[in-house]
GROMACS .gro file of C-alpha atoms in nm:
model
  402
    1MET     CA    1  -0.005   1.876   2.202
    2PRO     CA    2   0.074   2.030   1.863
    3PRO     CA    3   0.256   1.823   1.601
    4SER     CA    4   0.634   1.824   1.627
    5THR     CA    5   0.887   1.843   1.344
    6ASP     CA    6   1.247   1.735   1.306
    7LEU     CA    7   1.390   2.089   1.342
    8PRO     CA    8   1.239   2.376   1.545
    9ILE     CA    9   1.253   2.636   1.265
   10THR     CA   10   0.992   2.799   1.048
   11ARG     CA   11   0.947   2.717   0.682
   12ARG     CA   12   1.047   3.076   0.589
   13ALA     CA   13   1.366   3.050   0.796
   14ALA     CA   14   1.447   2.708   0.654
   15LEU     CA   15   1.402   2.832   0.300
   16ALA     CA   16   1.625   3.129   0.369
   17ALA     CA   17   1.888   2.903   0.528
   18GLY     CA   18   1.869   2.660   0.237
   19VAL     CA   19   1.912   2.934  -0.022
   20ALA     CA   20   2.200   3.088   0.171
   21ALA     CA   21   2.371   2.753   0.212
   22ALA     CA   22   2.321   2.669  -0.152
   23SER     CA   23   2.480   2.999  -0.252
   24THR     CA   24   2.771   2.952  -0.010
   25LEU     CA   25   2.839   2.599  -0.127
   26ALA     CA   26   2.817   2.698  -0.497
   27GLY     CA   27   2.527   2.471  -0.570
   28CYS     CA   28   2.644   2.167  -0.373
   29LEU     CA   29   2.306   2.115  -0.204
   30SER     CA   30   2.058   1.895  -0.388
   31VAL     CA   31   1.685   1.957  -0.397
   32GLU     CA   32   1.638   1.673  -0.146
   33ASP     CA   33   1.900   1.822   0.089
   34ILE     CA   34   1.709   2.151   0.090
   35ARG     CA   35   1.376   1.972   0.138
   36ASP     CA   36   1.517   1.783   0.435
   37THR     CA   37   1.616   2.118   0.587
   38ILE     CA   38   1.253   2.230   0.548
   39ASN     CA   39   1.126   1.960   0.784
   40PRO     CA   40   0.971   1.691   0.564
   41ARG     CA   41   0.823   1.514   0.868
   42THR     CA   42   0.522   1.609   1.076
   43HIS     CA   43   0.489   1.392   1.386
   44HIS     CA   44   0.165   1.365   1.584
   45SER     CA   45   0.230   1.038   1.768
   46ASP     CA   46   0.421   0.714   1.719
   47ALA     CA   47   0.271   0.452   1.490
   48GLU     CA   48   0.201   0.107   1.631
   49LEU     CA   49   0.420  -0.153   1.458
   50GLY     CA   50   0.405  -0.532   1.467
   51ALA     CA   51   0.356  -0.832   1.245
   52PRO     CA   52   0.186  -0.768   0.908
   53PRO     CA   53  -0.179  -0.865   0.959
   54GLU     CA   54  -0.306  -1.152   0.748
   55PRO     CA   55  -0.444  -1.241   0.504
   56TRP     CA   56  -0.306  -0.993   0.244
   57PRO     CA   57  -0.129  -0.691   0.404
   58THR     CA   58   0.069  -0.546   0.112
   59ALA     CA   59   0.119  -0.565  -0.263
   60GLY     CA   60   0.230  -0.918  -0.352
   61HIS     CA   61   0.128  -1.031   0.000
   62ASP     CA   62   0.467  -0.964   0.165
   63ALA     CA   63   0.767  -0.733   0.156
   64ARG     CA   64   0.943  -0.969  -0.087
   65ARG     CA   65   0.642  -0.931  -0.328
   66THR     CA   66   0.620  -1.309  -0.371
   67GLY     CA   67   0.247  -1.316  -0.450
   68SER     CA   68   0.223  -1.622  -0.224
   69ARG     CA   69   0.075  -1.695   0.118
   70GLU     CA   70   0.112  -2.007   0.335
   71THR     CA   71  -0.257  -2.054   0.421
   72GLU     CA   72  -0.495  -2.219   0.176
   73THR     CA   73  -0.795  -2.024   0.046
   74THR     CA   74  -1.111  -2.234   0.070
   75LEU     CA   75  -1.391  -2.117  -0.160
   76PRO     CA   76  -1.745  -2.261  -0.146
   77GLU     CA   77  -1.872  -2.483  -0.425
   78SER     CA   78  -2.104  -2.208  -0.547
   79PRO     CA   79  -1.931  -1.881  -0.457
   80THR     CA   80  -2.110  -1.548  -0.466
   81ILE     CA   81  -1.959  -1.225  -0.599
   82GLU     CA   82  -2.044  -0.911  -0.406
   83ARG     CA   83  -1.912  -0.558  -0.392
   84VAL     CA   84  -1.768  -0.413  -0.071
   85GLY     CA   85  -1.670  -0.051  -0.023
   86PRO     CA   86  -1.826   0.283  -0.116
   87GLY     CA   87  -2.008   0.314  -0.449
   88GLY     CA   88  -1.957   0.567  -0.725
   89ASP     CA   89  -1.577   0.559  -0.716
   90PHE     CA   90  -1.315   0.397  -0.933
   91TYR     CA   91  -1.051   0.196  -0.750
   92GLU     CA   92  -0.697   0.286  -0.842
   93GLY     CA   93  -0.485   0.012  -0.685
   94ALA     CA   94  -0.502  -0.345  -0.561
   95PRO     CA   95  -0.691  -0.404  -0.234
   96MET     CA   96  -0.518  -0.496   0.092
   97VAL     CA   97  -0.710  -0.710   0.340
   98ASP     CA   98  -0.688  -0.784   0.713
   99ALA     CA   99  -0.927  -0.988   0.927
  100GLU     CA  100  -1.179  -0.704   0.957
  101ALA     CA  101  -1.141  -0.463   0.666
  102VAL     CA  102  -1.039  -0.392   0.306
  103TYR     CA  103  -0.810  -0.098   0.220
  104ALA     CA  104  -0.768   0.069  -0.121
  105PRO     CA  105  -0.693   0.400  -0.295
  106ILE     CA  106  -0.986   0.534  -0.503
  107TRP     CA  107  -1.069   0.824  -0.732
  108LYS     CA  108  -1.371   0.990  -0.884
  109GLN     CA  109  -1.408   1.265  -1.140
  110ALA     CA  110  -1.520   1.602  -1.009
  111GLN     CA  111  -1.490   1.963  -1.117
  112PRO     CA  112  -1.248   2.129  -1.148
  113GLU     CA  113  -1.025   1.825  -1.083
  114TYR     CA  114  -1.029   1.464  -0.973
  115VAL     CA  115  -1.107   1.380  -0.612
  116ARG     CA  116  -0.891   1.103  -0.472
  117ALA     CA  117  -0.889   0.918  -0.141
  118PHE     CA  118  -0.768   0.626   0.064
  119VAL     CA  119  -1.059   0.428   0.210
  120ALA     CA  120  -1.096   0.152   0.467
  121THR     CA  121  -1.415  -0.051   0.457
  122GLY     CA  122  -1.519  -0.325   0.698
  123ARG     CA  123  -1.555  -0.665   0.539
  124ASP     CA  124  -1.923  -0.633   0.632
  125GLY     CA  125  -1.944  -0.333   0.394
  126GLU     CA  126  -1.948  -0.062   0.662
  127SER     CA  127  -1.724   0.240   0.605
  128ARG     CA  128  -1.441   0.279   0.858
  129TRP     CA  129  -1.242   0.584   0.752
  130ARG     CA  130  -1.143   0.788   0.450
  131HIS     CA  131  -0.861   1.033   0.368
  132ASP     CA  132  -0.934   1.266   0.075
  133TRP     CA  133  -0.717   1.498  -0.130
  134SER     CA  134  -0.795   1.699  -0.442
  135GLU     CA  135  -0.468   1.688  -0.631
  136SER     CA  136  -0.436   1.512  -0.965
  137SER     CA  137  -0.166   1.272  -0.848
  138GLY     CA  138  -0.250   0.907  -0.791
  139ALA     CA  139  -0.163   0.671  -0.507
  140ALA     CA  140   0.022   0.348  -0.439
  141ALA     CA  141  -0.133   0.043  -0.280
  142PRO     CA  142  -0.141   0.067   0.102
  143THR     CA  143   0.074  -0.145   0.333
  144LEU     CA  144  -0.058  -0.281   0.664
  145HIS     CA  145   0.191  -0.336   0.946
  146GLY     CA  146   0.096  -0.399   1.306
  147GLY     CA  147  -0.177  -0.149   1.396
  148THR     CA  148  -0.077   0.088   1.117
  149ALA     CA  149  -0.165   0.147   0.752
  150PHE     CA  150   0.108   0.318   0.550
  151LEU     CA  151  -0.041   0.528   0.269
  152THR     CA  152   0.162   0.678  -0.016
  153ARG     CA  153   0.070   0.922  -0.289
  154ALA     CA  154   0.296   1.139  -0.505
  155GLY     CA  155   0.513   1.342  -0.271
  156GLU     CA  156   0.372   1.221   0.062
  157THR     CA  157   0.359   0.914   0.284
  158MET     CA  158   0.151   0.893   0.600
  159ALA     CA  159   0.115   0.645   0.884
  160VAL     CA  160  -0.243   0.610   1.009
  161ASP     CA  161  -0.414   0.395   1.269
  162ARG     CA  162  -0.564   0.116   1.060
  163LEU     CA  163  -0.871   0.095   1.287
  164THR     CA  164  -0.957   0.465   1.314
  165GLY     CA  165  -0.764   0.634   1.032
  166GLU     CA  166  -0.602   0.877   1.279
  167ILE     CA  167  -0.283   1.022   1.130
  168ARG     CA  168   0.029   0.938   1.332
  169TRP     CA  169   0.289   1.107   1.113
  170THR     CA  170   0.352   1.226   0.757
  171TYR     CA  171   0.670   1.249   0.551
  172ALA     CA  172   0.711   1.450   0.231
  173ALA     CA  173   0.825   1.167   0.002
  174GLY     CA  174   0.661   0.894  -0.199
  175THR     CA  175   0.553   0.799  -0.548
  176THR     CA  176   0.251   0.630  -0.702
  177GLY     CA  177   0.465   0.356  -0.856
  178SER     CA  178   0.611   0.225  -0.531
  179THR     CA  179   0.416   0.059  -0.250
  180PRO     CA  180   0.555   0.152   0.095
  181THR     CA  181   0.761  -0.147   0.209
  182ALA     CA  182   0.763  -0.233   0.581
  183VAL     CA  183   1.003  -0.479   0.744
  184ASP     CA  184   1.032  -0.488   1.124
  185ASP     CA  185   1.068  -0.122   1.235
  186HIS     CA  186   1.185   0.009   0.896
  187LEU     CA  187   0.974   0.162   0.619
  188TYR     CA  188   1.128   0.191   0.272
  189LEU     CA  189   1.003   0.441   0.014
  190GLY     CA  190   1.080   0.451  -0.355
  191ALA     CA  191   1.071   0.820  -0.442
  192ASN     CA  192   1.317   1.026  -0.649
  193SER     CA  193   1.562   0.867  -0.407
  194LEU     CA  194   1.524   0.546  -0.211
  195LEU     CA  195   1.463   0.631   0.155
  196ALA     CA  196   1.444   0.440   0.482
  197LEU     CA  197   1.227   0.580   0.762
  198ASP     CA  198   1.168   0.473   1.119
  199GLY     CA  199   0.823   0.318   1.083
  200ALA     CA  200   0.713   0.424   1.431
  201THR     CA  201   0.823   0.788   1.426
  202GLY     CA  202   0.862   0.874   1.056
  203GLU     CA  203   1.219   0.996   1.107
  204ARG     CA  204   1.454   0.946   0.813
  205LEU     CA  205   1.722   0.683   0.877
  206TRP     CA  206   1.912   0.698   0.548
  207ARG     CA  207   1.896   0.780   0.178
  208ALA     CA  208   2.050   0.544  -0.080
  209ASP     CA  209   2.253   0.805  -0.269
  210ASP     CA  210   2.421   0.542  -0.490
  211VAL     CA  211   2.088   0.427  -0.639
  212PRO     CA  212   2.003   0.681  -0.914
  213ASP     CA  213   1.656   0.810  -0.991
  214HIS     CA  214   1.461   0.535  -0.819
  215ALA     CA  215   1.083   0.549  -0.837
  216GLY     CA  216   0.980   0.187  -0.882
  217GLU     CA  217   0.848  -0.100  -0.673
  218LEU     CA  218   1.077  -0.224  -0.395
  219ALA     CA  219   1.121  -0.561  -0.230
  220ALA     CA  220   1.294  -0.625   0.102
  221THR     CA  221   1.410  -0.885   0.351
  222ALA     CA  222   1.523  -0.824   0.709
  223ASP     CA  223   1.872  -0.719   0.598
  224THR     CA  224   1.850  -0.621   0.229
  225VAL     CA  225   1.640  -0.390   0.011
  226PHE     CA  226   1.616  -0.478  -0.360
  227ALA     CA  227   1.551  -0.208  -0.618
  228GLU     CA  228   1.575  -0.181  -0.996
  229SER     CA  229   1.679   0.148  -1.155
  230ASP     CA  230   1.741   0.208  -1.526
  231GLY     CA  231   1.807  -0.158  -1.597
  232THR     CA  232   2.032  -0.222  -1.295
  233LEU     CA  233   1.939  -0.433  -0.994
  234PHE     CA  234   2.071  -0.302  -0.661
  235ALA     CA  235   2.097  -0.494  -0.333
  236ILE     CA  236   2.108  -0.233  -0.056
  237ASP     CA  237   2.213  -0.283   0.305
  238ALA     CA  238   1.904  -0.225   0.521
  239ALA     CA  239   2.119  -0.090   0.805
  240ASP     CA  240   2.277   0.209   0.631
  241GLY     CA  241   2.162   0.231   0.265
  242SER     CA  242   2.499   0.131   0.116
  243VAL     CA  243   2.503  -0.084  -0.199
  244ARG     CA  244   2.604  -0.443  -0.127
  245TRP     CA  245   2.609  -0.542  -0.492
  246GLN     CA  246   2.462  -0.440  -0.824
  247THR     CA  247   2.415  -0.614  -1.157
  248ASP     CA  248   2.285  -0.519  -1.500
  249LEU     CA  249   1.960  -0.670  -1.629
  250GLU     CA  250   1.910  -0.776  -1.988
  251GLN     CA  251   1.585  -0.580  -1.994
  252GLU     CA  252   1.456  -0.305  -1.766
  253ALA     CA  253   1.199  -0.445  -1.525
  254TYR     CA  254   0.835  -0.338  -1.537
  255GLY     CA  255   0.696  -0.427  -1.196
  256GLY     CA  256   1.000  -0.447  -0.968
  257PRO     CA  257   1.181  -0.747  -0.819
  258VAL     CA  258   1.008  -1.057  -0.678
  259VAL     CA  259   1.240  -1.214  -0.421
  260GLY     CA  260   1.239  -1.586  -0.346
  261GLU     CA  261   1.453  -1.773  -0.094
  262LYS     CA  262   1.740  -1.812  -0.342
  263MET     CA  263   1.636  -1.636  -0.664
  264ILE     CA  264   1.504  -1.296  -0.775
  265ALA     CA  265   1.253  -1.283  -1.062
  266PHE     CA  266   1.154  -0.994  -1.294
  267MET     CA  267   0.923  -0.949  -1.588
  268GLY     CA  268   1.088  -0.707  -1.828
  269SER     CA  269   0.920  -0.420  -2.005
  270ASP     CA  270   0.919  -0.619  -2.332
  271GLY     CA  271   0.815  -0.953  -2.184
  272LEU     CA  272   1.153  -1.101  -2.089
  273LEU     CA  273   1.128  -1.315  -1.776
  274GLN     CA  274   1.463  -1.283  -1.593
  275VAL     CA  275   1.561  -1.489  -1.288
  276ILE     CA  276   1.885  -1.416  -1.099
  277SER     CA  277   2.054  -1.593  -0.808
  278ARG     CA  278   2.069  -1.393  -0.484
  279SER     CA  279   2.410  -1.541  -0.396
  280ASP     CA  280   2.577  -1.533  -0.740
  281GLN     CA  281   2.439  -1.272  -0.975
  282SER     CA  282   2.609  -1.434  -1.276
  283ASP     CA  283   2.385  -1.740  -1.228
  284ARG     CA  284   2.072  -1.649  -1.422
  285TRP     CA  285   1.826  -1.760  -1.689
  286THR     CA  286   1.567  -1.592  -1.912
  287VAL     CA  287   1.254  -1.682  -2.111
  288GLN     CA  288   1.102  -1.450  -2.372
  289PHE     CA  289   0.725  -1.403  -2.335
  290ASP     CA  290   0.492  -1.199  -2.551
  291ARG     CA  291   0.600  -0.833  -2.548
  292ALA     CA  292   0.269  -0.736  -2.384
  293ALA     CA  293   0.333  -0.972  -2.091
  294GLN     CA  294   0.445  -0.729  -1.822
  295ALA     CA  295   0.278  -0.840  -1.497
  296PRO     CA  296   0.520  -0.951  -1.223
  297PRO     CA  297   0.551  -1.325  -1.158
  298ALA     CA  298   0.479  -1.506  -0.831
  299ILE     CA  299   0.738  -1.723  -0.660
  300ALA     CA  300   0.691  -1.997  -0.398
  301ASP     CA  301   0.891  -2.299  -0.283
  302GLY     CA  302   1.149  -2.264  -0.557
  303VAL     CA  303   0.897  -2.230  -0.842
  304VAL     CA  304   0.825  -1.920  -1.054
  305TYR     CA  305   0.468  -1.875  -1.186
  306VAL     CA  306   0.407  -1.639  -1.478
  307VAL     CA  307   0.115  -1.546  -1.703
  308ASP     CA  308   0.173  -1.488  -2.076
  309GLU     CA  309  -0.038  -1.257  -2.292
  310SER     CA  310  -0.044  -1.428  -2.631
  311PRO     CA  311  -0.112  -1.713  -2.618
  312TYR     CA  312  -0.294  -1.654  -2.289
  313ALA     CA  313  -0.135  -1.912  -2.060
  314CYS     CA  314   0.008  -1.970  -1.713
  315ARG     CA  315   0.350  -2.135  -1.687
  316ALA     CA  316   0.562  -2.271  -1.402
  317TYR     CA  317   0.944  -2.286  -1.398
  318ASP     CA  318   1.202  -2.431  -1.163
  319ALA     CA  319   1.351  -2.114  -1.012
  320ALA     CA  320   1.707  -2.249  -0.997
  321SER     CA  321   1.740  -2.411  -1.340
  322GLY     CA  322   1.471  -2.247  -1.555
  323GLU     CA  323   1.323  -2.584  -1.647
  324GLU     CA  324   0.959  -2.551  -1.753
  325LEU     CA  325   0.744  -2.760  -1.519
  326TRP     CA  326   0.408  -2.704  -1.687
  327ASP     CA  327   0.231  -2.480  -1.939
  328THR     CA  328  -0.148  -2.436  -1.919
  329ASP     CA  329  -0.349  -2.277  -2.200
  330LEU     CA  330  -0.613  -2.047  -2.048
  331GLY     CA  331  -0.790  -1.960  -2.373
  332VAL     CA  332  -0.892  -1.601  -2.442
  333GLY     CA  333  -0.816  -1.353  -2.167
  334SER     CA  334  -0.585  -1.076  -2.054
  335GLU     CA  335  -0.243  -1.072  -1.891
  336ASP     CA  336  -0.271  -1.068  -1.510
  337ARG     CA  337  -0.049  -1.141  -1.213
  338PRO     CA  338  -0.101  -1.484  -1.051
  339ALA     CA  339  -0.140  -1.539  -0.676
  340VAL     CA  340  -0.043  -1.861  -0.500
  341ASP     CA  341  -0.142  -2.058  -0.190
  342PRO     CA  342  -0.013  -2.405  -0.085
  343GLU     CA  343  -0.238  -2.592  -0.329
  344THR     CA  344  -0.351  -2.349  -0.598
  345VAL     CA  345  -0.241  -2.086  -0.848
  346TYR     CA  346  -0.510  -1.817  -0.899
  347VAL     CA  347  -0.518  -1.637  -1.235
  348PRO     CA  348  -0.777  -1.358  -1.276
  349SER     CA  349  -0.909  -1.197  -1.592
  350GLU     CA  350  -1.216  -0.994  -1.686
  351ASP     CA  351  -1.406  -1.314  -1.767
  352THR     CA  352  -1.297  -1.573  -1.511
  353LEU     CA  353  -1.097  -1.654  -1.202
  354ASP     CA  354  -0.905  -1.972  -1.288
  355LEU     CA  355  -0.784  -2.204  -1.012
  356LEU     CA  356  -0.489  -2.421  -1.122
  357ASP     CA  357  -0.327  -2.714  -0.944
  358ARG     CA  358   0.018  -2.596  -0.830
  359GLU     CA  359   0.184  -2.929  -0.905
  360THR     CA  360   0.039  -3.007  -1.247
  361GLY     CA  361  -0.110  -2.681  -1.380
  362GLU     CA  362  -0.445  -2.853  -1.434
  363ILE     CA  363  -0.742  -2.614  -1.422
  364ARG     CA  364  -0.938  -2.728  -1.117
  365ARG     CA  365  -1.212  -2.465  -1.127
  366ARG     CA  366  -1.319  -2.172  -1.341
  367ILE     CA  367  -1.536  -1.909  -1.169
  368ALA     CA  368  -1.720  -1.667  -1.398
  369LEU     CA  369  -1.655  -1.301  -1.310
  370ASP     CA  370  -1.812  -1.125  -1.612
  371LEU     CA  371  -1.644  -0.791  -1.546
  372ASP     CA  372  -1.666  -0.470  -1.744
  373THR     CA  373  -1.311  -0.386  -1.631
  374PHE     CA  374  -1.051  -0.563  -1.420
  375SER     CA  375  -0.822  -0.313  -1.249
  376GLN     CA  376  -0.450  -0.329  -1.172
  377HIS     CA  377  -0.402  -0.697  -1.258
  378ALA     CA  378  -0.399  -0.808  -0.895
  379ILE     CA  379  -0.603  -1.009  -0.647
  380ALA     CA  380  -0.580  -1.061  -0.271
  381LEU     CA  381  -0.629  -1.402  -0.111
  382ALA     CA  382  -0.811  -1.451   0.219
  383ASP     CA  383  -0.893  -1.771   0.408
  384ASP     CA  384  -1.239  -1.802   0.255
  385ALA     CA  385  -1.251  -1.539  -0.022
  386VAL     CA  386  -1.066  -1.372  -0.307
  387PHE     CA  387  -1.072  -0.990  -0.338
  388PHE     CA  388  -1.013  -0.782  -0.650
  389VAL     CA  389  -1.092  -0.437  -0.790
  390GLY     CA  390  -1.292  -0.370  -1.103
  391ILE     CA  391  -1.624  -0.273  -1.257
  392ARG     CA  392  -1.907  -0.526  -1.272
  393GLU     CA  393  -2.249  -0.451  -1.419
  394GLY     CA  394  -2.157  -0.082  -1.423
  395GLU     CA  395  -2.061  -0.068  -1.053
  396SER     CA  396  -1.698  -0.007  -0.962
  397GLY     CA  397  -1.534  -0.110  -0.638
  398VAL     CA  398  -1.364  -0.387  -0.447
  399TYR     CA  399  -1.535  -0.721  -0.502
  400ARG     CA  400  -1.529  -1.036  -0.292
  401VAL     CA  401  -1.559  -1.385  -0.441
  402GLY     CA  402  -1.691  -1.630  -0.182
   0.00000   0.00000   0.00000
């Protein structure tokens, strides 16, 4: 059967209707209203939803972007470092990992323009599927949910079968700075406006009209979507897109909110760590880091973990009080986002992967990476390996440690 759309009208007719309506209403229709009239959705079949597949299904591991998983990563005493994925490409975002495959957006330079793609590669190195496009826009990190991979690039989000790459539906919204966020049967997109779609069908459920100009990273729980826009934090009702509460930040956030059980953490654009209570937004604390420190923190079990740029260090704070629990000097390196499991804090750089004791901050192990470039300041934890993107010995791609 041919793909279906939300409204059974042609693009020409929709454009004509939109222009006529805009003229009649003296300019009351917004660009997004007109675009919605032009059928932003193309539906081939319903996407299969379900639990996010472990070990690392989305940016920051989960929809709250905590950077933490509940299963310990066990690396061998003498780990190997090997590249998985196609060669000759530069990887644009952090990798996502399920039990069988690794997923990432990539790009390579070609004439007359860049060639970009989403790729899925088996953890044995065998190619699974690939979606190419030739536009100059980039892509966000994928999100895995049930049997589906949600892929977002500028102006488009698609749901594909994560085993075969078959496209289930597409929707004409999305931005490179916002990973698609899946919770239960909802998919949230940070575009020019914050949108909620039905994850199975791609139909639009609501648009958060009271959140202005949103194009950043989102975080979400079962009942609330958290978004930062122009220095204001919004808590949005997941049922209808209305604003439950909003509060001003001291400094505009760089990487979006990281949502713990009771607190929400941000790293500001000029290195100000800001932590705010979810129940009482006036209850908050801040710590000034180096201005170059802009990677999001991780949060787990009431503790916030952050990496500073200069001096290069990893620090842990009590999320409720702001009390510093430990401060570990990591020597010379770069500012990167930490990842956390029940025993260990993982801090990557171009030179090493440092494994720190979660309780004390003591450096347990230091694994040499010797990279030419470390990309996107992010790693993914698996049960027996750590994945990252970068260039090593002149070869770019997703690498596996262990």
